[in-house]
XYZ file of C-alpha atoms in Angstrom:
411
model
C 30.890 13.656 -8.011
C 32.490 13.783 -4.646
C 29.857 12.227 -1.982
C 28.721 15.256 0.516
C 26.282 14.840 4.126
C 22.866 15.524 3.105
C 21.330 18.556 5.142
C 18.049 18.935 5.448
C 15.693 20.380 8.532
C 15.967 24.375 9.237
C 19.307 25.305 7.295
C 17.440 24.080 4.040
C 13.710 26.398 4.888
C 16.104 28.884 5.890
C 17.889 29.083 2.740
C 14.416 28.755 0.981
C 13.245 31.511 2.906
C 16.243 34.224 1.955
C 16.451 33.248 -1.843
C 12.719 33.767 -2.209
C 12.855 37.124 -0.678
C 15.987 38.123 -2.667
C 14.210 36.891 -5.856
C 11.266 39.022 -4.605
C 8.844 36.255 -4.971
C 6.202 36.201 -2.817
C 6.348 34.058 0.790
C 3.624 32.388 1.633
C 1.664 35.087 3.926
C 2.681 37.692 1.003
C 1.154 35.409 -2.212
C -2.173 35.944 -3.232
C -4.633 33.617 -1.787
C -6.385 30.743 -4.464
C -9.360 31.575 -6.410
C -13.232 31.664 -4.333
C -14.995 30.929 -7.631
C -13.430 27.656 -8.909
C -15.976 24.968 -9.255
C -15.527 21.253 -8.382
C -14.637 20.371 -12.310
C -11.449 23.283 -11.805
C -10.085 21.528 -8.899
C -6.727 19.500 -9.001
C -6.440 15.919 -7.536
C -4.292 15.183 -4.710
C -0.732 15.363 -5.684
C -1.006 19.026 -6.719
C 0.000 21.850 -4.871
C -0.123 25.727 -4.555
C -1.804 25.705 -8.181
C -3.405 29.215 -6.950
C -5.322 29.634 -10.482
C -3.605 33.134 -10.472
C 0.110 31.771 -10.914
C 0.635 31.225 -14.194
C -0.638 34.004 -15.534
C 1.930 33.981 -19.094
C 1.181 30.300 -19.524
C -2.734 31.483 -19.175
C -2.681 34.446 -21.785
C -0.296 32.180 -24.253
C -2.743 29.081 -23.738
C -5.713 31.690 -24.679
C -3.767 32.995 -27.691
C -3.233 29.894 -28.845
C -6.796 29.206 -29.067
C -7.828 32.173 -30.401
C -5.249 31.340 -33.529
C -3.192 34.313 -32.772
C -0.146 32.937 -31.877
C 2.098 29.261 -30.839
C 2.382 28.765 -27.347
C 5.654 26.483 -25.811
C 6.016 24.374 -23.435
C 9.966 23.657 -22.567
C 10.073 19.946 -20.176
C 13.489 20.878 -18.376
C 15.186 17.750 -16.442
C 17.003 14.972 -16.494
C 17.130 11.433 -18.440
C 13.579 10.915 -16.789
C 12.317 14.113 -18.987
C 14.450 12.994 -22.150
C 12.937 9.391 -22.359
C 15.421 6.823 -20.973
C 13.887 3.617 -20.294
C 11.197 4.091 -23.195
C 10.257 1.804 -25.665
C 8.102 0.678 -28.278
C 7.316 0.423 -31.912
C 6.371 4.595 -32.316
C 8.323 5.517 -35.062
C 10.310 2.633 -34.967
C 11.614 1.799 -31.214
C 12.892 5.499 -30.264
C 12.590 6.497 -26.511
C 12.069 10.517 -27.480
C 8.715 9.769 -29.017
C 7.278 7.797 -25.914
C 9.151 10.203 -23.011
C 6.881 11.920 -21.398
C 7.021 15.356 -23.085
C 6.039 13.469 -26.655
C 3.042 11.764 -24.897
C 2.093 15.436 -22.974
C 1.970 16.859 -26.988
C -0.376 14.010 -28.029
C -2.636 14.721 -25.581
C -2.941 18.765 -26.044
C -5.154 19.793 -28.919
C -3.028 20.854 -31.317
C -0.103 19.513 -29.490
C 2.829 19.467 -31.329
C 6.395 17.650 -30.738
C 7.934 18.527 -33.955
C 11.933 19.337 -32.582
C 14.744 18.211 -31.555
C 17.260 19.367 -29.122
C 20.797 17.889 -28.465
C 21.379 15.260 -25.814
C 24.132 13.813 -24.286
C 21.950 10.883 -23.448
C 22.577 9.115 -26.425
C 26.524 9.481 -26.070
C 26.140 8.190 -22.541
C 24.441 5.413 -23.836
C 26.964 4.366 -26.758
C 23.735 5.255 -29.488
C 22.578 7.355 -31.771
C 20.414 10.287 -32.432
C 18.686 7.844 -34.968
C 18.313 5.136 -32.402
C 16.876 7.921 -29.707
C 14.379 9.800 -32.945
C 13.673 7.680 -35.940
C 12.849 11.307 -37.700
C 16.628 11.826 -38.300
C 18.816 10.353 -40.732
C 21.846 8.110 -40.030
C 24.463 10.053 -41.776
C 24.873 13.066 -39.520
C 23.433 14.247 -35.967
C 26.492 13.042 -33.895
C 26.326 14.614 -30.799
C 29.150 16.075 -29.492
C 29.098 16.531 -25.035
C 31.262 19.734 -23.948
C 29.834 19.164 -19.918
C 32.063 22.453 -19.249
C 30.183 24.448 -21.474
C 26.898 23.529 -19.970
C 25.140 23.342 -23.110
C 21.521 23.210 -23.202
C 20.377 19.582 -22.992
C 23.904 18.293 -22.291
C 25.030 18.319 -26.370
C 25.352 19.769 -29.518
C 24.796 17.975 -32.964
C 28.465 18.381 -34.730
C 28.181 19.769 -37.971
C 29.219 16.709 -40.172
C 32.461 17.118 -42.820
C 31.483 18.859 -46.090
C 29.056 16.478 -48.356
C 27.454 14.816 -45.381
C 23.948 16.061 -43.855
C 21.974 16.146 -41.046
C 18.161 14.923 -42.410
C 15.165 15.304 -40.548
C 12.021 14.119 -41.382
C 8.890 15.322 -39.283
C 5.375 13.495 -39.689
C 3.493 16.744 -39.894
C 3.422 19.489 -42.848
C 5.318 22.292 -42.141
C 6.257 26.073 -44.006
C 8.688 27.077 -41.170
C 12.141 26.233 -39.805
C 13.737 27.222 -36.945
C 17.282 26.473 -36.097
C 19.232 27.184 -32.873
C 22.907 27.276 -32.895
C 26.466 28.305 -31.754
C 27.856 31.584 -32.782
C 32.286 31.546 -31.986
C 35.104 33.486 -33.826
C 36.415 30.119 -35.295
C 32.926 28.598 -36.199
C 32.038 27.159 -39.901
C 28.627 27.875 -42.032
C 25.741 25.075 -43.178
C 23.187 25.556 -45.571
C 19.393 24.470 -45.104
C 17.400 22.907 -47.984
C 14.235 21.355 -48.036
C 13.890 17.585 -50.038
C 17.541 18.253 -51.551
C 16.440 21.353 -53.660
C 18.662 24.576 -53.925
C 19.708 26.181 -50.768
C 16.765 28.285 -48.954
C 19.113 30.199 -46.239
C 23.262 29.875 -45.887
C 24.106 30.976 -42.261
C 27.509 32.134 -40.907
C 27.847 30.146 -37.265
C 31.530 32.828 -36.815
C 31.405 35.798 -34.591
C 30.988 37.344 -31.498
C 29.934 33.897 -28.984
C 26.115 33.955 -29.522
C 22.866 31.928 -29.014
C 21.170 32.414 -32.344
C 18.388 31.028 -33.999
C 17.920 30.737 -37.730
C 14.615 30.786 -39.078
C 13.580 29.662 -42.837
C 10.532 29.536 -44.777
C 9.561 27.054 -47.155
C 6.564 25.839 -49.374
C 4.070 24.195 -47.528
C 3.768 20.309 -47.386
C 5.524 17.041 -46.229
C 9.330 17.607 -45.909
C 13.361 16.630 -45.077
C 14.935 19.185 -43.795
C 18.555 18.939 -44.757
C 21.453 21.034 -43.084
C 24.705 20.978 -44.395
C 28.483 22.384 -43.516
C 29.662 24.403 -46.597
C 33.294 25.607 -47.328
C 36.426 23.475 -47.159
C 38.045 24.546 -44.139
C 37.803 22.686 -41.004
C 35.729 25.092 -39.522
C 32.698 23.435 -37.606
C 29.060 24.315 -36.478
C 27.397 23.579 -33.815
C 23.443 23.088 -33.354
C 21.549 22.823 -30.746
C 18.149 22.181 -31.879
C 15.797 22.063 -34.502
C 12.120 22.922 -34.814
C 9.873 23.129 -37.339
C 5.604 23.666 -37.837
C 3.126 24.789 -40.533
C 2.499 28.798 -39.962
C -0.855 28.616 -40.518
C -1.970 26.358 -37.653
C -1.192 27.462 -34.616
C -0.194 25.278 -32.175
C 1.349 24.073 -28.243
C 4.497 23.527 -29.045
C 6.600 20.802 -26.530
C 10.031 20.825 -26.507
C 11.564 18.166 -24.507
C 14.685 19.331 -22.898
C 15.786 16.800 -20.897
C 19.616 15.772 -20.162
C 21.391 12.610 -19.241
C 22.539 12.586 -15.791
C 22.299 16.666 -14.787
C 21.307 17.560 -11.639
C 20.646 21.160 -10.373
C 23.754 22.606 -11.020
C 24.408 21.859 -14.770
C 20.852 23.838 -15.361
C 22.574 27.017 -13.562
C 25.574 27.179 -16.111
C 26.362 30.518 -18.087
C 29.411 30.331 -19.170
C 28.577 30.458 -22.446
C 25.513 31.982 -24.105
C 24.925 28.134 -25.373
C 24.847 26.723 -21.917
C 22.032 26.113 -20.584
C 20.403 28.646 -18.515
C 20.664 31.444 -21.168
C 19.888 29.254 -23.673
C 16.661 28.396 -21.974
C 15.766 32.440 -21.786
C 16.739 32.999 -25.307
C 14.577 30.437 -26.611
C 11.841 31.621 -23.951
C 9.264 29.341 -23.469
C 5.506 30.575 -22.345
C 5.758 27.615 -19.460
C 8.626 25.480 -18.518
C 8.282 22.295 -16.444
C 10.766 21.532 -14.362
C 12.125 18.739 -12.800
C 15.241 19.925 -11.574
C 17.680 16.715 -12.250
C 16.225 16.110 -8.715
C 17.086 12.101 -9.031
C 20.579 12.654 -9.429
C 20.816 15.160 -7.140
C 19.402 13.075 -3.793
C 21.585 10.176 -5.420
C 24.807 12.103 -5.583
C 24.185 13.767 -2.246
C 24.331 17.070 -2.903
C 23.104 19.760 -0.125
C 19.319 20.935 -0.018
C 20.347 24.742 -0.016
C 22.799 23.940 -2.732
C 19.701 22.477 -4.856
C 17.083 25.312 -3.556
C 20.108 28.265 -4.482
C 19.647 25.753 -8.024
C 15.959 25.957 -8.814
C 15.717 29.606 -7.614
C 18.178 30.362 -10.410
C 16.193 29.281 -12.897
C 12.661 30.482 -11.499
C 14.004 33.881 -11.308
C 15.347 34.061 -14.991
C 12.409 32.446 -16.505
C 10.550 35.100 -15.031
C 12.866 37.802 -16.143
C 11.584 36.362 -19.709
C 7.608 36.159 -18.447
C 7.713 32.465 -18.610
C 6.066 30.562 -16.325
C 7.228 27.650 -14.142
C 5.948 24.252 -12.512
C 8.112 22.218 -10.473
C 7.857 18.795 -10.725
C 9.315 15.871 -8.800
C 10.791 12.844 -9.605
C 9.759 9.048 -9.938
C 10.877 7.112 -6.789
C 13.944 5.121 -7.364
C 15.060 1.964 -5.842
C 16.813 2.732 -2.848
C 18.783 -0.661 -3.356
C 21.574 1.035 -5.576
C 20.702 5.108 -4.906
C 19.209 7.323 -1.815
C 16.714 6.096 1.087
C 13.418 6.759 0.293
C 13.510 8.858 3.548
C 16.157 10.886 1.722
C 14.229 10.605 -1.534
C 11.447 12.510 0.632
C 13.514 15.226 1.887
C 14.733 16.366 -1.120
C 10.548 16.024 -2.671
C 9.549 17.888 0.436
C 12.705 20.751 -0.078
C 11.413 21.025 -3.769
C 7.709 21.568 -2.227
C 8.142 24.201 0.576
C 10.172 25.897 -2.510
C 7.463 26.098 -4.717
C 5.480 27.759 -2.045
C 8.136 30.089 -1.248
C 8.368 30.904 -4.966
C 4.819 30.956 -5.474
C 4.910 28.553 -8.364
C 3.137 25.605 -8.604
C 4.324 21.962 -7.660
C 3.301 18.452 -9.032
C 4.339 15.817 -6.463
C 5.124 12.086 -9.054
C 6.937 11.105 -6.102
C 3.953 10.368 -4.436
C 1.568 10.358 -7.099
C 3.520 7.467 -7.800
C 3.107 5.548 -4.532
C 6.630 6.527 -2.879
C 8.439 3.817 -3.729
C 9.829 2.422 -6.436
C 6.829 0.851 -8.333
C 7.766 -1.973 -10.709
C 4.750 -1.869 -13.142
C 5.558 1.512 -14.257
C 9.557 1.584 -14.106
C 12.276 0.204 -17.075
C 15.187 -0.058 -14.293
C 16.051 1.462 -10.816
C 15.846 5.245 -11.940
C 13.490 5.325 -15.561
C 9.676 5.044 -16.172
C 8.968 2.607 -18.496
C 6.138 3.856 -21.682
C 3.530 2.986 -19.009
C 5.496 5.235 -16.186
C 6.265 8.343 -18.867
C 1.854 8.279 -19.778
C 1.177 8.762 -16.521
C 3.729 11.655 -15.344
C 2.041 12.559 -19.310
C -1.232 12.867 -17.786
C -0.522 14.796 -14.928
C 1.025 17.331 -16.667
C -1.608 17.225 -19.035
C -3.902 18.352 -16.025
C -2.051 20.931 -15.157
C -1.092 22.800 -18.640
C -4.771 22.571 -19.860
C -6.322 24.425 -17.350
C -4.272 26.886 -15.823
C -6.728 29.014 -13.917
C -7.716 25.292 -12.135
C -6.688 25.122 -8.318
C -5.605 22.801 -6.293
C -6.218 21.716 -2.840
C -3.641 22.222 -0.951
């Protein structure tokens, strides 16, 4: 991406300032003010900001659903490779980054957490791997993931549909009655079948029509299972899927999807071309509460604009509210200003994403900080990614957050 002057200072709360009043969020004389009755145990640590205990009032009502055993309630984790896993590792089903990223580690620590999907990624292809490698749940055969960057898509991939006689397998840890598949509808698209364990065929879907962002879902006898999805015909027709999730009806649970992407910044999280790319795709699949991290470490490493990036994240706050989800902004890890941005830049673009989230009236966890402001060794695999020790502790904060949404914090 072509190298462009960093702006920060008045243009950038300027530009806050205008898209918060054309989103009509509330400024921060107009929002209401933090709860008088929150005790000591509801207060946040430092590091967390403009949690009012009134703002995330969908994530609230979902969270209480949940645990009345009325309904699932989702989280979507929206970022970059930091949010997917890269840098993770360790023997959790067998050496894959996606079950110690962050998001997977957030799900262990909800009751009834629950990480039980999987959503294309173009990290693997940037990476010259595997969807096996990333998630030991899959099988070897099929899940190659295909990156059409114009397209947006969500996650930065789609899993190919493999040639006819081939399958995509996965295999979740839990029991599960329910399957729920997300995929590309096009004129020139193919069909697949899904079966449970290799038995007959429980649901044959057309992918061809109309471009669409559809979701597939499938019910099956309770119990331990491989899910198997298979192209049918004998045309060249393909499909396209974009993710995958499946849980047992009966228990209800927090669902976390982690929907991170290799190397995306701001911008690739605006994209609509399609109704696959990722910002309708995100509505459509309408998460109670996303988390958002905003690709901000690629964006203060390639440069690009503060207004540019606040224009970004405004996007996406306004259409996740068009869907009554709720969102948290979270910043990046420091990164070692040896090979990327200053941490003086690195600071302007946390403090941009701040000043937004009061603008916006959403709430903001600051990891840059939390984190020391600079890039901290112990907890980092290279110059950008946490390490499995880096990923539990963004985990925890998170978890802080999520848990307790009428909490407040101090500032």
């Amino acid at each position: 991406m072509r190298r462009r002057e960093l702006i920060t200072g008045t243009a950038a709360l300027l530009a806050c300032a205008q898209l918060a009043r054309s989103a009509g969020a509330a400024m921060p004389s107009q929002r209401a003010a933090p709860r008088s009755d929150v005790g000591a145990d509801d207060r946040l640590p430092a590091g967390f900001h403009n949690f009012t205990g009134t703002n995330l009032p969908n994530w609230e009502a979902a969270l209480a659903a949940q645990q009345r055993g009325e309904a699932n309630a989702v989280i979507g984790c929206l970022g970059d490779s930091t949010v997917a896993g890269q840098g993770a590792a360790g023997d959790d089903l067998a050496a894959n980054p996606k079950s110690l990223s962050w998001p997977t580690q957030l799900a262990k620590l909800i009751p009834s957490g629950s990480w039980s999907s999987v959503w294309g990624d173009n990290n693997v292809v940037a990476n010259a791997g595997d969807m096996h490698s990333f998630d030991a749940r899959l099988n070897r055969a099929g899940w190659t993931t295909t990156t059409i960057k114009t397209s947006g898509t969500l996650c930065g991939g789609f899993f190919q549909g493999e040639p006819t006689g081939r399958v995509h397998s996965f295999t979740p840890t839990n029991p599960i009655d329910t399957i729920e598949v997300w995929y590309a509808q096009s004129p020139d698209n193919g069909a697949f079948t899904v079966d449970v364990d290799g038995g007959r065929p429980l649901a044959s879907v057309n992918c061809a029509g109309p471009n669409a962002f559809l979701k597939a879902t499938v019910r099956c006898a309770p119990g331990l299972h491989t899910i198997n999805l298979r192209r049918t015909g004998h045309n060249e027709a393909d499909v396209y899927l974009t993710g995958l999730r499946v849980y047992n009806s009966e228990i209800r649970e927090v669902s976390v999807y982690n929907l991170g992407g290799c190397r995306w910044e701001s911008a690739d999280f605006v994209v609509d071309t399609y109704p696959w790319s990722t910002l309708p795709a995100v509505t459509a699949i309408a998460p109670n509460l996303v988390i958002f991290q905003a690709g901000q470490v690629n964006d203060w490493d390639n440069h690009t604009p503060l207004p540019t990036v606040t224009t970004n994240m405004m996007r996406v706050i306004a259409a996740l509210r068009a869907v009554k989800c709720d969102v948290i902004l979270m910043s990046g890890v420091p990164s070692k200003p040896d090979y990327f941005a200053s941490y003086a830049a690195q600071q302007a673009y946390v403090a941009n994403m701040k000043k937004l989230a009061y603008a916006a009236n959403v709430p903001f966890i600051d990891v840059w900080t939390m984190f020391g402001s600079s890039w901290n060794e112990s907890a980092m695999f290279d110059s950008l990614h946490p390490n499995q020790t880096g990923y539990e502790l963004i985990a925890d904060y998170a978890r802080l957050a999520v848990l307790n949404p009428s909490a407040c914090s101090a500032s």
